[in-house]
């Protein structure tokens, strides 16, 4: 076992307003900037990094294990304009880390394709991911729901987020973001929304409140985002990804409505009002959820995972640059 602590704050934080259904008894404090209750999280590594058994579990400051998918609140305030984001992949890194939706307590693990750990290719001129990439907790893109605009069903995952802030985050860090817009990627026939957001603690956050602000203060970033998402699978023989709305971004109001709809799908999922298939809904705090488990059961799940060990070797492909025709 090894605890992962945020090197700056020595814990990850999330904010929650008074409407939260969490019943965790976290300590709280009033912050001058946000005036919100602050929830602290720590991460615990299990298994060997860069191997198939590696997992990162989440726990509260009191040592209670939780699911980052189900137990971290979506909204980071009563006005529902700020959101908690779970960082899965820090900017400039290649390992395709993600919330394990089918594992009990949904730890972060590395995605696997054909029995091998998945790494995103470096498509010139980029190195790895070009944003901090992650997910909004308590959201779910329902694979049985066909979106009226994209005409495709959801991809069966929490909704994805691209944080365009300056800080390079850590895997498992929980940050608070404000939403700026959304892109509708179509990945192998499924709707795969990409939220564009910025960490509220970022130095540029006060001046970036819309996509137009991004275009003014970070010129080229949105265009590079579309290009990156369109081509990142091409080095592995896949076709370019497609987009609804001709690849145009929708504004923050549209984005927030999409987020709220995926939150409703998640509620139905965790209350057994829809068929979640292999999705694991085990949680410790979702009110009236039939999947709620005890703290003792949650602890036994983590304790049964392999102990933290020596890191595996990174494959040479991680450093390879791919040059694609324009």
Tab-separated table of C-alpha atoms in Angstrom:
chain	number	residue	atom	x	y	z
A	1	UNK	CA	0.000	0.000	0.000
A	2	UNK	CA	1.142	3.534	-0.749
A	3	UNK	CA	-0.766	6.763	-0.252
A	4	UNK	CA	-0.676	9.301	-3.066
A	5	UNK	CA	-0.895	12.831	-1.737
A	6	UNK	CA	-1.197	15.952	-3.853
A	7	UNK	CA	2.343	17.410	-3.697
A	8	UNK	CA	1.047	20.960	-3.311
A	9	UNK	CA	-1.870	20.549	-0.913
A	10	UNK	CA	-1.081	17.016	0.293
A	11	UNK	CA	-4.674	16.101	-0.506
A	12	UNK	CA	-7.196	16.579	-3.287
A	13	UNK	CA	-10.144	18.823	-2.607
A	14	UNK	CA	-13.727	19.017	-3.744
A	15	UNK	CA	-16.389	21.516	-2.860
A	16	UNK	CA	-20.019	20.730	-2.229
A	17	UNK	CA	-23.047	22.877	-1.504
A	18	UNK	CA	-25.753	22.236	1.033
A	19	UNK	CA	-27.854	20.219	-1.423
A	20	UNK	CA	-25.417	17.298	-1.528
A	21	UNK	CA	-26.671	13.836	-0.609
A	22	UNK	CA	-23.286	12.767	0.724
A	23	UNK	CA	-23.312	11.648	4.345
A	24	UNK	CA	-19.640	11.280	5.042
A	25	UNK	CA	-19.075	13.587	7.986
A	26	UNK	CA	-16.116	15.365	6.403
A	27	UNK	CA	-14.555	18.255	8.252
A	28	UNK	CA	-15.258	21.568	6.557
A	29	UNK	CA	-14.048	25.129	6.578
A	30	UNK	CA	-15.183	28.374	5.018
A	31	UNK	CA	-12.875	29.684	2.315
A	32	UNK	CA	-12.869	33.395	1.472
A	33	UNK	CA	-12.828	32.758	-2.286
A	34	UNK	CA	-15.423	30.040	-2.688
A	35	UNK	CA	-17.354	30.127	0.616
A	36	UNK	CA	-17.966	26.396	0.215
A	37	UNK	CA	-17.549	23.309	2.332
A	38	UNK	CA	-14.307	21.602	1.427
A	39	UNK	CA	-14.012	17.858	1.069
A	40	UNK	CA	-10.572	16.254	1.173
A	41	UNK	CA	-9.535	13.112	-0.685
A	42	UNK	CA	-6.426	10.958	-0.645
A	43	UNK	CA	-5.406	8.296	-3.123
A	44	UNK	CA	-4.058	4.845	-2.333
A	45	UNK	CA	-2.027	2.928	-4.915
A	46	UNK	CA	-2.367	-0.823	-5.297
A	47	UNK	CA	-0.484	-3.151	-7.610
A	48	UNK	CA	2.490	-2.191	-9.762
A	49	UNK	CA	2.436	0.995	-11.870
A	50	UNK	CA	2.639	0.362	-15.619
A	51	UNK	CA	1.168	-3.134	-15.208
A	52	UNK	CA	-2.306	-4.622	-15.620
A	53	UNK	CA	-2.999	-4.855	-11.872
A	54	UNK	CA	-2.265	-1.207	-11.001
A	55	UNK	CA	-5.138	0.669	-9.344
A	56	UNK	CA	-5.602	4.006	-7.567
A	57	UNK	CA	-8.337	3.945	-4.916
A	58	UNK	CA	-9.910	6.999	-3.329
A	59	UNK	CA	-10.451	7.659	0.356
A	60	UNK	CA	-11.625	10.540	2.509
A	61	UNK	CA	-9.440	12.477	4.912
A	62	UNK	CA	-10.892	10.219	7.603
A	63	UNK	CA	-9.633	7.122	5.796
A	64	UNK	CA	-12.998	5.928	4.454
A	65	UNK	CA	-12.837	4.372	0.996
A	66	UNK	CA	-15.185	5.781	-1.642
A	67	UNK	CA	-15.986	5.577	-5.341
A	68	UNK	CA	-14.777	8.584	-7.381
A	69	UNK	CA	-17.545	7.792	-9.891
A	70	UNK	CA	-20.442	7.748	-7.427
A	71	UNK	CA	-19.410	9.353	-4.115
A	72	UNK	CA	-17.702	12.572	-5.186
A	73	UNK	CA	-20.405	15.196	-5.821
A	74	UNK	CA	-20.872	16.595	-9.307
A	75	UNK	CA	-21.735	20.132	-8.281
A	76	UNK	CA	-19.218	22.247	-6.405
A	77	UNK	CA	-21.692	24.822	-5.145
A	78	UNK	CA	-25.350	25.547	-4.559
A	79	UNK	CA	-25.690	27.593	-7.744
A	80	UNK	CA	-24.611	24.574	-9.836
A	81	UNK	CA	-22.257	26.604	-12.031
A	82	UNK	CA	-19.017	25.023	-10.791
A	83	UNK	CA	-18.197	21.331	-11.010
A	84	UNK	CA	-15.824	18.827	-9.445
A	85	UNK	CA	-13.508	17.129	-11.927
A	86	UNK	CA	-11.555	13.933	-11.317
A	87	UNK	CA	-8.263	14.173	-13.217
A	88	UNK	CA	-7.455	10.862	-14.889
A	89	UNK	CA	-4.674	11.904	-17.260
A	90	UNK	CA	-2.319	14.842	-16.562
A	91	UNK	CA	-1.301	17.041	-19.483
A	92	UNK	CA	1.746	15.852	-21.492
A	93	UNK	CA	1.341	12.215	-20.349
A	94	UNK	CA	0.448	9.191	-22.496
A	95	UNK	CA	-0.947	6.463	-20.239
A	96	UNK	CA	-4.702	6.129	-20.897
A	97	UNK	CA	-5.788	6.187	-17.257
A	98	UNK	CA	-9.510	6.117	-16.514
A	99	UNK	CA	-12.112	5.503	-13.839
A	100	UNK	CA	-12.725	1.747	-13.893
A	101	UNK	CA	-16.498	1.788	-14.235
A	102	UNK	CA	-16.791	-2.005	-14.017
A	103	UNK	CA	-14.613	-2.471	-10.912
A	104	UNK	CA	-15.975	-2.273	-7.354
A	105	UNK	CA	-15.404	1.261	-5.985
A	106	UNK	CA	-14.296	2.331	-9.477
A	107	UNK	CA	-10.558	2.973	-8.902
A	108	UNK	CA	-8.504	4.625	-11.601
A	109	UNK	CA	-6.697	2.097	-13.780
A	110	UNK	CA	-4.967	2.069	-17.154
A	111	UNK	CA	-7.137	1.128	-20.119
A	112	UNK	CA	-6.321	-2.147	-21.832
A	113	UNK	CA	-6.670	-2.967	-25.531
A	114	UNK	CA	-6.132	-6.528	-26.762
A	115	UNK	CA	-4.444	-7.473	-23.499
A	116	UNK	CA	-1.946	-4.599	-23.573
A	117	UNK	CA	-1.824	-1.368	-21.610
A	118	UNK	CA	-3.012	1.529	-23.697
A	119	UNK	CA	-0.887	4.619	-24.356
A	120	UNK	CA	-1.972	7.497	-26.543
A	121	UNK	CA	0.312	8.193	-29.492
A	122	UNK	CA	2.364	11.377	-29.815
A	123	UNK	CA	1.010	13.011	-32.978
A	124	UNK	CA	3.366	15.794	-34.081
A	125	UNK	CA	3.662	18.445	-32.745
A	126	UNK	CA	1.999	17.214	-29.536
A	127	UNK	CA	3.296	15.122	-26.654
A	128	UNK	CA	0.566	13.009	-25.035
A	129	UNK	CA	-2.612	14.760	-23.960
A	130	UNK	CA	-2.763	18.524	-24.500
A	131	UNK	CA	-4.977	19.241	-21.472
A	132	UNK	CA	-5.569	17.741	-18.058
A	133	UNK	CA	-8.115	15.127	-19.041
A	134	UNK	CA	-10.671	13.564	-16.757
A	135	UNK	CA	-14.312	13.069	-15.899
A	136	UNK	CA	-17.187	14.678	-14.041
A	137	UNK	CA	-18.311	12.397	-11.196
A	138	UNK	CA	-21.971	11.437	-10.881
A	139	UNK	CA	-22.541	11.613	-14.652
A	140	UNK	CA	-23.182	8.811	-17.137
A	141	UNK	CA	-23.602	8.805	-20.901
A	142	UNK	CA	-26.453	6.293	-21.201
A	143	UNK	CA	-25.773	3.841	-24.073
A	144	UNK	CA	-29.525	3.239	-24.458
A	145	UNK	CA	-30.320	6.926	-24.977
A	146	UNK	CA	-30.044	8.357	-28.504
A	147	UNK	CA	-29.232	12.048	-28.386
A	148	UNK	CA	-31.607	14.220	-30.406
A	149	UNK	CA	-28.779	16.325	-31.840
A	150	UNK	CA	-25.982	13.805	-32.424
A	151	UNK	CA	-28.358	10.948	-33.393
A	152	UNK	CA	-26.026	8.571	-31.522
A	153	UNK	CA	-26.246	6.831	-28.149
A	154	UNK	CA	-23.970	7.506	-25.183
A	155	UNK	CA	-20.591	5.811	-24.730
A	156	UNK	CA	-21.374	4.209	-21.320
A	157	UNK	CA	-18.865	6.360	-19.383
A	158	UNK	CA	-18.862	9.441	-17.170
A	159	UNK	CA	-18.720	12.614	-19.260
A	160	UNK	CA	-15.194	13.665	-20.272
A	161	UNK	CA	-13.558	16.990	-19.400
A	162	UNK	CA	-10.610	18.862	-20.884
A	163	UNK	CA	-9.140	21.323	-18.358
A	164	UNK	CA	-7.316	24.053	-20.269
A	165	UNK	CA	-5.671	25.594	-17.208
A	166	UNK	CA	-1.918	26.163	-16.904
A	167	UNK	CA	-1.201	23.739	-14.059
A	168	UNK	CA	-0.208	20.149	-14.841
A	169	UNK	CA	-2.329	18.137	-12.432
A	170	UNK	CA	-1.724	14.724	-10.855
A	171	UNK	CA	-3.598	11.484	-11.535
A	172	UNK	CA	-6.589	11.334	-9.184
A	173	UNK	CA	-6.506	15.015	-8.273
A	174	UNK	CA	-9.951	16.526	-7.730
A	175	UNK	CA	-10.209	20.092	-8.992
A	176	UNK	CA	-13.059	22.548	-9.352
A	177	UNK	CA	-13.788	23.778	-12.859
A	178	UNK	CA	-16.099	26.187	-14.596
A	179	UNK	CA	-17.530	25.046	-17.903
A	180	UNK	CA	-16.850	27.030	-21.066
A	181	UNK	CA	-18.325	24.880	-23.833
A	182	UNK	CA	-18.643	21.413	-25.285
A	183	UNK	CA	-17.644	19.390	-28.340
A	184	UNK	CA	-19.680	16.458	-29.628
A	185	UNK	CA	-17.221	13.777	-30.740
A	186	UNK	CA	-18.595	10.672	-32.430
A	187	UNK	CA	-16.357	7.746	-31.500
A	188	UNK	CA	-17.119	4.556	-33.435
A	189	UNK	CA	-20.798	5.463	-33.651
A	190	UNK	CA	-21.197	6.605	-30.029
A	191	UNK	CA	-21.683	10.100	-28.613
A	192	UNK	CA	-18.591	11.028	-26.612
A	193	UNK	CA	-19.058	14.550	-25.269
A	194	UNK	CA	-15.942	16.592	-24.446
A	195	UNK	CA	-16.481	19.373	-21.930
A	196	UNK	CA	-14.105	22.335	-22.237
A	197	UNK	CA	-13.450	23.806	-18.795
A	198	UNK	CA	-10.865	25.636	-16.720
A	199	UNK	CA	-9.700	25.140	-13.153
A	200	UNK	CA	-11.237	27.941	-11.078
A	201	UNK	CA	-7.887	28.378	-9.284
A	202	UNK	CA	-6.049	29.037	-12.567
A	203	UNK	CA	-4.558	32.514	-12.881
A	204	UNK	CA	-6.456	33.052	-16.146
A	205	UNK	CA	-9.799	31.774	-14.834
A	206	UNK	CA	-11.214	35.209	-13.889
A	207	UNK	CA	-10.749	36.346	-17.501
A	208	UNK	CA	-11.942	33.188	-19.250
A	209	UNK	CA	-15.697	32.739	-19.059
A	210	UNK	CA	-16.607	31.648	-22.579
A	211	UNK	CA	-15.213	30.011	-25.699
A	212	UNK	CA	-14.659	33.454	-27.207
A	213	UNK	CA	-12.428	34.274	-24.239
A	214	UNK	CA	-10.435	31.093	-24.917
A	215	UNK	CA	-9.973	32.144	-28.538
A	216	UNK	CA	-8.712	35.563	-27.432
A	217	UNK	CA	-6.399	34.508	-24.601
A	218	UNK	CA	-5.328	31.051	-25.815
A	219	UNK	CA	-5.420	31.368	-29.619
A	220	UNK	CA	-5.238	28.054	-31.457
A	221	UNK	CA	-6.091	25.916	-28.405
A	222	UNK	CA	-9.641	25.053	-29.489
A	223	UNK	CA	-8.557	24.308	-33.061
A	224	UNK	CA	-5.769	22.066	-31.746
A	225	UNK	CA	-8.302	20.338	-29.493
A	226	UNK	CA	-10.464	19.348	-32.454
A	227	UNK	CA	-7.438	18.257	-34.478
A	228	UNK	CA	-6.013	16.203	-31.583
A	229	UNK	CA	-9.298	14.412	-30.916
A	230	UNK	CA	-9.851	13.788	-34.610
A	231	UNK	CA	-6.463	12.144	-35.241
A	232	UNK	CA	-5.183	10.576	-32.013
A	233	UNK	CA	-6.208	7.044	-33.020
A	234	UNK	CA	-4.900	7.240	-36.580
A	235	UNK	CA	-1.355	5.996	-35.729
A	236	UNK	CA	-2.946	2.720	-34.611
A	237	UNK	CA	-4.798	2.154	-37.864
A	238	UNK	CA	-8.137	3.670	-36.836
A	239	UNK	CA	-10.052	6.182	-38.971
A	240	UNK	CA	-10.334	9.787	-37.926
A	241	UNK	CA	-13.035	10.513	-35.359
A	242	UNK	CA	-16.068	12.445	-36.523
A	243	UNK	CA	-17.992	15.253	-34.838
A	244	UNK	CA	-21.571	16.433	-34.682
A	245	UNK	CA	-22.340	20.077	-35.559
A	246	UNK	CA	-19.599	19.948	-38.219
A	247	UNK	CA	-16.952	19.982	-35.504
A	248	UNK	CA	-18.152	23.266	-34.025
A	249	UNK	CA	-18.195	23.855	-30.280
A	250	UNK	CA	-21.447	24.577	-28.460
A	251	UNK	CA	-21.532	27.239	-25.751
A	252	UNK	CA	-21.482	26.814	-21.984
A	253	UNK	CA	-25.267	26.952	-21.592
A	254	UNK	CA	-25.623	24.017	-23.951
A	255	UNK	CA	-22.788	22.226	-22.144
A	256	UNK	CA	-24.380	22.644	-18.723
A	257	UNK	CA	-27.663	21.206	-20.016
A	258	UNK	CA	-25.798	18.170	-21.354
A	259	UNK	CA	-24.050	17.731	-17.995
A	260	UNK	CA	-27.331	17.949	-16.105
A	261	UNK	CA	-28.925	15.363	-18.389
A	262	UNK	CA	-26.038	12.923	-17.837
A	263	UNK	CA	-26.421	13.530	-14.091
A	264	UNK	CA	-30.040	12.404	-14.358
A	265	UNK	CA	-28.974	9.268	-16.251
A	266	UNK	CA	-26.462	8.584	-13.457
A	267	UNK	CA	-29.195	8.946	-10.838
A	268	UNK	CA	-31.321	6.391	-12.673
A	269	UNK	CA	-28.278	4.117	-12.914
A	270	UNK	CA	-27.423	4.215	-9.209
A	271	UNK	CA	-31.069	3.769	-8.171
A	272	UNK	CA	-31.562	0.729	-10.423
A	273	UNK	CA	-34.089	2.511	-12.605
A	274	UNK	CA	-32.223	1.585	-15.778
A	275	UNK	CA	-30.074	-1.335	-16.908
A	276	UNK	CA	-26.429	-0.472	-16.342
A	277	UNK	CA	-25.118	-3.766	-17.673
A	278	UNK	CA	-21.606	-4.389	-16.340
A	279	UNK	CA	-21.292	-0.938	-14.712
A	280	UNK	CA	-20.426	-1.319	-11.025
A	281	UNK	CA	-22.562	1.024	-8.931
A	282	UNK	CA	-21.201	0.114	-5.500
A	283	UNK	CA	-21.009	3.267	-3.377
A	284	UNK	CA	-20.882	4.322	0.268
A	285	UNK	CA	-22.984	7.491	0.299
A	286	UNK	CA	-25.618	7.812	-2.441
A	287	UNK	CA	-28.955	8.252	-0.647
A	288	UNK	CA	-31.498	5.471	-1.233
A	289	UNK	CA	-29.225	3.644	-3.654
A	290	UNK	CA	-29.669	-0.155	-3.506
A	291	UNK	CA	-25.960	-0.439	-4.335
A	292	UNK	CA	-24.790	1.321	-1.173
A	293	UNK	CA	-22.281	-0.726	0.819
A	294	UNK	CA	-20.804	-0.488	4.303
A	295	UNK	CA	-17.457	1.074	5.138
A	296	UNK	CA	-16.245	-2.409	6.119
A	297	UNK	CA	-17.144	-3.857	2.719
A	298	UNK	CA	-15.473	-0.956	0.929
A	299	UNK	CA	-12.333	-1.490	2.998
A	300	UNK	CA	-12.277	-5.216	2.220
A	301	UNK	CA	-12.469	-4.475	-1.514
A	302	UNK	CA	-9.335	-2.343	-1.373
A	303	UNK	CA	-7.480	-4.667	0.999
A	304	UNK	CA	-8.064	-7.585	-1.386
A	305	UNK	CA	-6.205	-5.770	-4.189
A	306	UNK	CA	-2.480	-6.529	-4.686
A	307	UNK	CA	-0.082	-4.537	-2.521
A	308	UNK	CA	1.769	-1.625	-4.071
A	309	UNK	CA	4.954	-2.756	-5.800
A	310	UNK	CA	7.749	-1.900	-8.174
A	311	UNK	CA	6.813	-0.067	-11.345
A	312	UNK	CA	6.837	-1.889	-14.669
A	313	UNK	CA	8.900	-0.692	-17.638
A	314	UNK	CA	7.403	1.806	-20.059
A	315	UNK	CA	7.309	0.621	-23.688
A	316	UNK	CA	9.504	2.429	-26.201
A	317	UNK	CA	6.426	3.493	-28.185
A	318	UNK	CA	5.610	6.067	-25.507
A	319	UNK	CA	8.423	8.297	-26.810
A	320	UNK	CA	7.738	7.773	-30.523
A	321	UNK	CA	6.548	10.717	-32.587
A	322	UNK	CA	4.018	10.128	-35.364
A	323	UNK	CA	3.968	12.417	-38.387
A	324	UNK	CA	0.612	12.397	-40.172
A	325	UNK	CA	-0.239	13.994	-43.520
A	326	UNK	CA	-2.294	17.159	-43.207
